[in-house]
PDB file of C-alpha atoms in Angstrom:
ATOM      1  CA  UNK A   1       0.000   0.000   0.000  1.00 81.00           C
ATOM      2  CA  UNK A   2       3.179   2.616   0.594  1.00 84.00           C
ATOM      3  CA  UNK A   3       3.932   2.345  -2.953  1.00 87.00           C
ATOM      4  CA  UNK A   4       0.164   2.123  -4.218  1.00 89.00           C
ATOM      5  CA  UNK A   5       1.098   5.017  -7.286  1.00 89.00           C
ATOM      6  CA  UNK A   6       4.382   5.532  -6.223  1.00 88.00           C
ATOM      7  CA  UNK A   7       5.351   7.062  -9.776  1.00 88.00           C
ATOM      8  CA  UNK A   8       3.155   9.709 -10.021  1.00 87.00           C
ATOM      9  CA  UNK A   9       4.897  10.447  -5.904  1.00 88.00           C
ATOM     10  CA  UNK A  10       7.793   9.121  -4.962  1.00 88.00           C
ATOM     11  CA  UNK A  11       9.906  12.208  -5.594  1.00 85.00           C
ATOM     12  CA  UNK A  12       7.580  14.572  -3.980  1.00 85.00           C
ATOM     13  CA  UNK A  13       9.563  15.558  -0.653  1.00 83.00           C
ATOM     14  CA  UNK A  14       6.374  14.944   1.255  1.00 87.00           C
ATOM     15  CA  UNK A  15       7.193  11.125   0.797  1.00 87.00           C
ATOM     16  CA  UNK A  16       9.451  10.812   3.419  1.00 87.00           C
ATOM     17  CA  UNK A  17       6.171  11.375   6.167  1.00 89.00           C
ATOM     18  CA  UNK A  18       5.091   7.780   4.607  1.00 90.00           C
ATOM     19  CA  UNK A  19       8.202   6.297   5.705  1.00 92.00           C
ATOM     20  CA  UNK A  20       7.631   7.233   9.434  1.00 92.00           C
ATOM     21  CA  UNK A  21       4.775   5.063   9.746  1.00 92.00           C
ATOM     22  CA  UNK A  22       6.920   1.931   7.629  1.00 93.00           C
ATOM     23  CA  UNK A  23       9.993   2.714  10.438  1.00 94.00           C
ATOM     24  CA  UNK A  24       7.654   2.375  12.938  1.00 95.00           C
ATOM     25  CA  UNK A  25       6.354  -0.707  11.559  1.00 94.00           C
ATOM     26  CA  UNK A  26      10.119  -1.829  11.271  1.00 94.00           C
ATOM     27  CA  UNK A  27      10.509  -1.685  14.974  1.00 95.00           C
ATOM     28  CA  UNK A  28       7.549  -3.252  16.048  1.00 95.00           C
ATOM     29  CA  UNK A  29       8.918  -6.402  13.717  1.00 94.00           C
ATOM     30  CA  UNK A  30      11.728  -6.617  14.666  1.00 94.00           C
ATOM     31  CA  UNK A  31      11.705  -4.964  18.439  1.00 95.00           C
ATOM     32  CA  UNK A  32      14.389  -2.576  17.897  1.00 96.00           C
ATOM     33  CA  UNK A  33      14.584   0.695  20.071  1.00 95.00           C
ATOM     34  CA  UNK A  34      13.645   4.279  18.633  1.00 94.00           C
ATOM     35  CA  UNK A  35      17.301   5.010  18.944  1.00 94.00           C
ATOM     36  CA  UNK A  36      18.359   2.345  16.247  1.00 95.00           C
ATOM     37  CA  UNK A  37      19.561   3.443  13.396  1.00 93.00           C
ATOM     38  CA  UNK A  38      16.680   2.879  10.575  1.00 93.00           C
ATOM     39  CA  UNK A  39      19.394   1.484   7.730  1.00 91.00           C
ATOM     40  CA  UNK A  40      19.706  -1.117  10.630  1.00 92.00           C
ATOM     41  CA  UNK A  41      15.874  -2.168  10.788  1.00 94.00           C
ATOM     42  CA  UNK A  42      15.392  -3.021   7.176  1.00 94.00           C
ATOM     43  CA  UNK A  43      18.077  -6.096   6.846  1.00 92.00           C
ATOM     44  CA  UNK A  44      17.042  -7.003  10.177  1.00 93.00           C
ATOM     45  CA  UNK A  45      13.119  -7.299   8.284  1.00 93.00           C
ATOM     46  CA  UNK A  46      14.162  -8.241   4.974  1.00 92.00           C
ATOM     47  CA  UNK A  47      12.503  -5.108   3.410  1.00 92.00           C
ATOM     48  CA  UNK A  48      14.472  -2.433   1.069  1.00 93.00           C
ATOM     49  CA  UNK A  49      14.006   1.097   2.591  1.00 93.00           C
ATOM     50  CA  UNK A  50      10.659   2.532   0.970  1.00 93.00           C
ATOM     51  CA  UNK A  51      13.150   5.187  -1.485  1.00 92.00           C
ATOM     52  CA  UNK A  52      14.412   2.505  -3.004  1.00 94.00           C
ATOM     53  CA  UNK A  53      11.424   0.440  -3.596  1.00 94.00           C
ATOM     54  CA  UNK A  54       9.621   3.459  -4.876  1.00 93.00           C
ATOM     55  CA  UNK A  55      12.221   4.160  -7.055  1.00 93.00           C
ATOM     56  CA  UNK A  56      12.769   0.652  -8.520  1.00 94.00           C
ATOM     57  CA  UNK A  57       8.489   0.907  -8.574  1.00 94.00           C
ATOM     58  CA  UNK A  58       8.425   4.527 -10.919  1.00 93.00           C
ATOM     59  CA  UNK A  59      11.788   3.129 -13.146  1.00 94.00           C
ATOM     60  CA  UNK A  60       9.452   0.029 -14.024  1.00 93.00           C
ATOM     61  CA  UNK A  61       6.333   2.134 -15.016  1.00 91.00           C
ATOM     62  CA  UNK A  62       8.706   4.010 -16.627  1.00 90.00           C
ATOM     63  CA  UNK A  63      10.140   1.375 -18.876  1.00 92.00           C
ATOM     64  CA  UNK A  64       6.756   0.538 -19.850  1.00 90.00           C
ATOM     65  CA  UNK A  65       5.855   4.002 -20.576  1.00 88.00           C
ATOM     66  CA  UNK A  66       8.848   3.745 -22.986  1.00 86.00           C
ATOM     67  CA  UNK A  67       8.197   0.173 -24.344  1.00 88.00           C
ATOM     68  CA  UNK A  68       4.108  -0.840 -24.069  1.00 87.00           C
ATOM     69  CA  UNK A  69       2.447   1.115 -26.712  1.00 88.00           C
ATOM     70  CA  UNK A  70      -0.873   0.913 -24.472  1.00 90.00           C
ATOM     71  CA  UNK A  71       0.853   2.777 -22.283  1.00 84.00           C
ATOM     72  CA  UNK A  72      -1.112   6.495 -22.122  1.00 82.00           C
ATOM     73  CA  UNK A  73       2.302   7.994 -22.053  1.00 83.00           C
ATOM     74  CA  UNK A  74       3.664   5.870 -24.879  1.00 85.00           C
ATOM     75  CA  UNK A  75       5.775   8.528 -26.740  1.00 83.00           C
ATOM     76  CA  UNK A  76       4.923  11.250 -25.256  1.00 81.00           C
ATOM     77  CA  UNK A  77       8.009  13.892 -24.464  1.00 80.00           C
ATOM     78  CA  UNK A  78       8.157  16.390 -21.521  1.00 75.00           C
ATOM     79  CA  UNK A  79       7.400  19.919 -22.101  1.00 73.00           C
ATOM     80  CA  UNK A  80      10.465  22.139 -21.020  1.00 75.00           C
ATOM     81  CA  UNK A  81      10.325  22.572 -17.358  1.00 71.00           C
ATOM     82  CA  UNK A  82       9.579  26.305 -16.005  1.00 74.00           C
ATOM     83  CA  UNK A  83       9.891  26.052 -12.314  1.00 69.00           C
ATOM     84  CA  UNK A  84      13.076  24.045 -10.884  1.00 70.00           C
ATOM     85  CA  UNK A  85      10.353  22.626  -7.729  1.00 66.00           C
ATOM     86  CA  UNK A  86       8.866  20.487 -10.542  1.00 70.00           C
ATOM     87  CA  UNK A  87       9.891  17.231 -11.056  1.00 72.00           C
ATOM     88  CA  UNK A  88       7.977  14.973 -13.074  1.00 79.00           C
ATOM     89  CA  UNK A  89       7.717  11.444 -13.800  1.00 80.00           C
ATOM     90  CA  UNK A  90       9.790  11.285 -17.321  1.00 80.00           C
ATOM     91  CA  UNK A  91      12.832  13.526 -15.824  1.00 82.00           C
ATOM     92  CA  UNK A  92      13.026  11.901 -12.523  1.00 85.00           C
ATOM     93  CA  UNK A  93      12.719   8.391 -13.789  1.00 88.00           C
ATOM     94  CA  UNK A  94      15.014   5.890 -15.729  1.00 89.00           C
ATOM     95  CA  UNK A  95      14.053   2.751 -17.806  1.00 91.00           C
ATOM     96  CA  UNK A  96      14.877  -0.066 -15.374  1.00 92.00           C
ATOM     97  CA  UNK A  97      17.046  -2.512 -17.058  1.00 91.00           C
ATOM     98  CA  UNK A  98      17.464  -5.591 -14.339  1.00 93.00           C
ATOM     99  CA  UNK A  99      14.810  -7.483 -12.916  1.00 94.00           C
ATOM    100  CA  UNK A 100      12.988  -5.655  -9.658  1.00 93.00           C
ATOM    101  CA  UNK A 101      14.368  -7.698  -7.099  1.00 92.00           C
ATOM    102  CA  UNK A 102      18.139  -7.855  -8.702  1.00 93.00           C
ATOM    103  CA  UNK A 103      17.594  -3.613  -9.164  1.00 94.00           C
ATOM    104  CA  UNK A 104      16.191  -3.266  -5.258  1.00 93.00           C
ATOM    105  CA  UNK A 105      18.836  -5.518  -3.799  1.00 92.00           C
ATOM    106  CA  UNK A 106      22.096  -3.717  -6.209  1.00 92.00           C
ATOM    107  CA  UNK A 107      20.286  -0.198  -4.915  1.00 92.00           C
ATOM    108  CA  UNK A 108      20.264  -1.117  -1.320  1.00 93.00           C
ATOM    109  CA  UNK A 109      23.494  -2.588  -1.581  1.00 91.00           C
ATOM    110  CA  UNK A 110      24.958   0.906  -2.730  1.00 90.00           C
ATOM    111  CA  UNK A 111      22.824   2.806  -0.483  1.00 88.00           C
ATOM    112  CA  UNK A 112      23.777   1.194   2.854  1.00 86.00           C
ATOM    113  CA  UNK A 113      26.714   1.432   5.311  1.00 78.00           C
ATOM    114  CA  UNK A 114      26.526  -0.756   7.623  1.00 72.00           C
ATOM    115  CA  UNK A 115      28.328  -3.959   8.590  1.00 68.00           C
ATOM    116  CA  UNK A 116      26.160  -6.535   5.971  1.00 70.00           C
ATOM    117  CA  UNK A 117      27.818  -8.278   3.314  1.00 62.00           C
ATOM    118  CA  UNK A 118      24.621  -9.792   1.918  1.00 74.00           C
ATOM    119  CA  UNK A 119      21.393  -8.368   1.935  1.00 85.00           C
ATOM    120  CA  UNK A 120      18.193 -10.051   1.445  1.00 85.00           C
ATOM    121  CA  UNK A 121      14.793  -9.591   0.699  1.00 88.00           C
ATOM    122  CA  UNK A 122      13.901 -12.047   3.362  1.00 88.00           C
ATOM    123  CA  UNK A 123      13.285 -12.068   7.261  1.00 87.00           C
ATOM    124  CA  UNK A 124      16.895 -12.345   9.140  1.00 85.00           C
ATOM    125  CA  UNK A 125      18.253 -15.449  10.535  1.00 89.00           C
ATOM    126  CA  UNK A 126      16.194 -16.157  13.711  1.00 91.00           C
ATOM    127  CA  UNK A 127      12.578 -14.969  13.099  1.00 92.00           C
ATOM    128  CA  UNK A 128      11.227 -18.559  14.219  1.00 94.00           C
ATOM    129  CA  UNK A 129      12.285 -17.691  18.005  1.00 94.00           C
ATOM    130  CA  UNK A 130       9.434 -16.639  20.224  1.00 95.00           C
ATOM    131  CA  UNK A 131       9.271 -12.996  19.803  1.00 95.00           C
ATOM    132  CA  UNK A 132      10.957 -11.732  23.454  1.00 95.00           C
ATOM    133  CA  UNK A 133      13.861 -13.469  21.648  1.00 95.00           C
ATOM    134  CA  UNK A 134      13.883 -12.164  18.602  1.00 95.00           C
ATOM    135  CA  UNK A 135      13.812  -8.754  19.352  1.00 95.00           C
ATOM    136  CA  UNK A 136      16.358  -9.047  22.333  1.00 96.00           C
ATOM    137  CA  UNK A 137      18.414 -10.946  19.642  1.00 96.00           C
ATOM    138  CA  UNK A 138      17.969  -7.759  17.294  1.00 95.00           C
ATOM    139  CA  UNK A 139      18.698  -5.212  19.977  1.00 96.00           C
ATOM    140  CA  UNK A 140      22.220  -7.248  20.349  1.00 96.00           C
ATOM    141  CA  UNK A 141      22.584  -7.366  16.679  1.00 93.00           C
ATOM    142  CA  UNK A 142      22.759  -3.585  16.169  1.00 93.00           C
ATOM    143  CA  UNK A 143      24.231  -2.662  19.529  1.00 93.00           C
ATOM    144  CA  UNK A 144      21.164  -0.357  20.907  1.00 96.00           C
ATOM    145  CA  UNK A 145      19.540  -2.050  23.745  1.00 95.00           C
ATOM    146  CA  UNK A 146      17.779  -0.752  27.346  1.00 95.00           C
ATOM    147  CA  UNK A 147      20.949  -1.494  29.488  1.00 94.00           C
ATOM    148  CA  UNK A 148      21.455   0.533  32.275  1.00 94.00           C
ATOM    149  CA  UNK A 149      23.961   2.979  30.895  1.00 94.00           C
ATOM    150  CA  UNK A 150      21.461   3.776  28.089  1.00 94.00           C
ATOM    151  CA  UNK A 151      18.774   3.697  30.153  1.00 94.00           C
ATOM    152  CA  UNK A 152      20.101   6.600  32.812  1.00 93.00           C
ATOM    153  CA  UNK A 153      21.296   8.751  29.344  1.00 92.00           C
ATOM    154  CA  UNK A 154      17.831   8.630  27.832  1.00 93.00           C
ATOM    155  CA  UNK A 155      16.734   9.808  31.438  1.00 92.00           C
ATOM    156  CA  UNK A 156      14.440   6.543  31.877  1.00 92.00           C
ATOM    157  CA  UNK A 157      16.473   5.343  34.690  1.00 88.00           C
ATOM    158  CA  UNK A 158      16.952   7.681  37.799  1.00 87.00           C
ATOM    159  CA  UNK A 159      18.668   5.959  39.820  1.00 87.00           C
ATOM    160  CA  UNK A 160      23.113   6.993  39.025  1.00 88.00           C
ATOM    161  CA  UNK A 161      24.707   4.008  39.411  1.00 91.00           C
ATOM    162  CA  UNK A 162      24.777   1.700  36.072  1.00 92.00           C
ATOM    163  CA  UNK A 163      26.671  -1.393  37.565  1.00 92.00           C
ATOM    164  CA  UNK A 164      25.483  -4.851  36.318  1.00 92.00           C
ATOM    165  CA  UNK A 165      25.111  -7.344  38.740  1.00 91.00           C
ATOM    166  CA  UNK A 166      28.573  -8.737  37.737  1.00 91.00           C
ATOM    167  CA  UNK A 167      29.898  -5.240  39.175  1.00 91.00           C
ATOM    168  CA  UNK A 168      30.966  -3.935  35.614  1.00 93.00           C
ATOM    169  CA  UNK A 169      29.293  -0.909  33.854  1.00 94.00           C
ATOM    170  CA  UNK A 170      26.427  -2.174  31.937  1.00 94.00           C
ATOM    171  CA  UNK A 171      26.654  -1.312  28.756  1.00 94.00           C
ATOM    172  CA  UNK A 172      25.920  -2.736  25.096  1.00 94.00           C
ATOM    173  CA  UNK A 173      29.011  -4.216  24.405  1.00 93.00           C
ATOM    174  CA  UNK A 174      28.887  -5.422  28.470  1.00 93.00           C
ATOM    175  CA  UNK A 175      26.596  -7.172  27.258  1.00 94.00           C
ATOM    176  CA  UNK A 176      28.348  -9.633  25.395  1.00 91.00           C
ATOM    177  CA  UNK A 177      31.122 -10.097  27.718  1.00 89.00           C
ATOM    178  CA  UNK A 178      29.550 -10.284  31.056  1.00 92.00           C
ATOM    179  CA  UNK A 179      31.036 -12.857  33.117  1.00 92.00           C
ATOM    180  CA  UNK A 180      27.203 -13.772  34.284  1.00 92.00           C
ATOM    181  CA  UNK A 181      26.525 -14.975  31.381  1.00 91.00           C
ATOM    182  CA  UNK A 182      26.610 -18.428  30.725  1.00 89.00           C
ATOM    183  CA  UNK A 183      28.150 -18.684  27.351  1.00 90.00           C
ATOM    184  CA  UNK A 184      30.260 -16.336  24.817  1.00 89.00           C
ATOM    185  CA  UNK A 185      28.835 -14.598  22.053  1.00 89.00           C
ATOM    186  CA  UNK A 186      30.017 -11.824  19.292  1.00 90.00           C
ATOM    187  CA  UNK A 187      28.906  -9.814  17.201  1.00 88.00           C
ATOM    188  CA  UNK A 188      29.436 -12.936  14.233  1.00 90.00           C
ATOM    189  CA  UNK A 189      27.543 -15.321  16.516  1.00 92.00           C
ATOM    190  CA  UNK A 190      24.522 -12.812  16.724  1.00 91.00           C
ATOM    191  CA  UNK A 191      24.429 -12.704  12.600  1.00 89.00           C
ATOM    192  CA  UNK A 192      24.700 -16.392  12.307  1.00 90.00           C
ATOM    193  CA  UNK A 193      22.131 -17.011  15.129  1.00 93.00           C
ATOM    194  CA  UNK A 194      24.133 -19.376  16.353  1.00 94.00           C
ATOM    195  CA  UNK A 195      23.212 -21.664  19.781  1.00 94.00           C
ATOM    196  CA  UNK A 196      25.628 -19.344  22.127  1.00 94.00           C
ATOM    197  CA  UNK A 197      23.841 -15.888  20.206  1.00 94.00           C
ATOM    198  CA  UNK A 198      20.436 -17.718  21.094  1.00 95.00           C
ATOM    199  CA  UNK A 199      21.674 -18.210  24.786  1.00 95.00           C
ATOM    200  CA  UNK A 200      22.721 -15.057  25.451  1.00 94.00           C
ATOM    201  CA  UNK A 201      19.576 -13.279  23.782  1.00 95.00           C
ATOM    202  CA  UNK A 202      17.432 -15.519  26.320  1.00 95.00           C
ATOM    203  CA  UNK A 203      19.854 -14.577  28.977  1.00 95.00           C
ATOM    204  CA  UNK A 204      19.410 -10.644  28.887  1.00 95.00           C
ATOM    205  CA  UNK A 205      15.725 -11.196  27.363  1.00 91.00           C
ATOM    206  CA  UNK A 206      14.781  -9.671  30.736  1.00 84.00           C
ATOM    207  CA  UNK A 207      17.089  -6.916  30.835  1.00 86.00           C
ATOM    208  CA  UNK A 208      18.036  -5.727  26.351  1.00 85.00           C
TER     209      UNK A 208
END
């Protein structure tokens, strides 16, 4: 439904107040924090960010403009543009040449910054685990979880000191190296959802 027209929209710079409700969305799937960054949430979901899917959505309607000759634009050439705030569908737009989901994965793959070698179009590893899991496993993943050093910085926590139990300051990367926890996990173990990331996501499930 967020890219219902997309073409005739997608580079209007009122777009971007559809995406707050899809980030939103984001979090609630996969349990991330407001704080997370939102180039974190998508590979976490298996969803392109909603600029690149509208794009890849208006180059496709434009490639048919260009090659169906039903098409109500079929040959039709722009008028030259008078004010620079206009930006219509045949200058904004390019005829897409690769399939949708090879163009929205290549995009995203330029677009993003993080860590990820290979993104998918496809729920991350881990999305079978009851959902208190999940999300403290995704909170791990991208280092942005409701320890108590966060928690006293956002002002949620009052009280000043931000020990863990173990005595250490609790922070994300405490997290991983507390000597509570039962096993040893790192930041490879949390991608690969291995039985030691699983652990330790069950472990703080209470607490990340």
């Amino acid at each position: 439904m967020a890219e219902y027209a997309a073409p005739v929209w997608f580079s209007s710079p009122h777009a971007k107040h559809v995406d707050i409700a899809i980030n939103e969305t984001g979090r609630i799937i996969s349990g991330c924090l407001q704080p997370t960054r939102v180039s974190e949430i998508y590979p976490i979901i298996g969803i392109a960010p909603p600029n690149i899917r509208r794009k890849i959505v208006a180059n496709t309607e434009r490639r048919k403009q260009e090659m169906d000759p039903r098409h109500s634009l079929f040959g039709h050439k722009p008028p030259e543009a008078r004010l620079k705030s206009r930006k219509s569908f045949l200058r904004t737009t390019s005829p897409l040449k690769l399939p949708p989901d090879r163009a929205r994965k290549d995009l995203w793959q330029t677009q993003y910054s993080g860590d990820r070698v290979d993104l998918s179009e496809s729920l991350g590893p881990g999305h079978q685990l009851p959902y208190l899991t999940w999300k403290t496993l995704n909170r791990l993943r991208v280092g942005v979880t409701r320890c108590k050093n966060n928690m006293h910085r956002w002002g949620i926590r009052t009280e000043e000191d931000v020990s863990c139990d173990c005595g250490e300051i609790q922070t994300d990367e405490h997290l991983l190296n507390c000597r509570n926890m039962p096993v040893r996990c790192d930041a490879e173990d949390l991608m690969m959802v291995t039985d030691n990331a699983v652990a330790a996501a069950v472990f703080w499930s209470g607490v990340a």
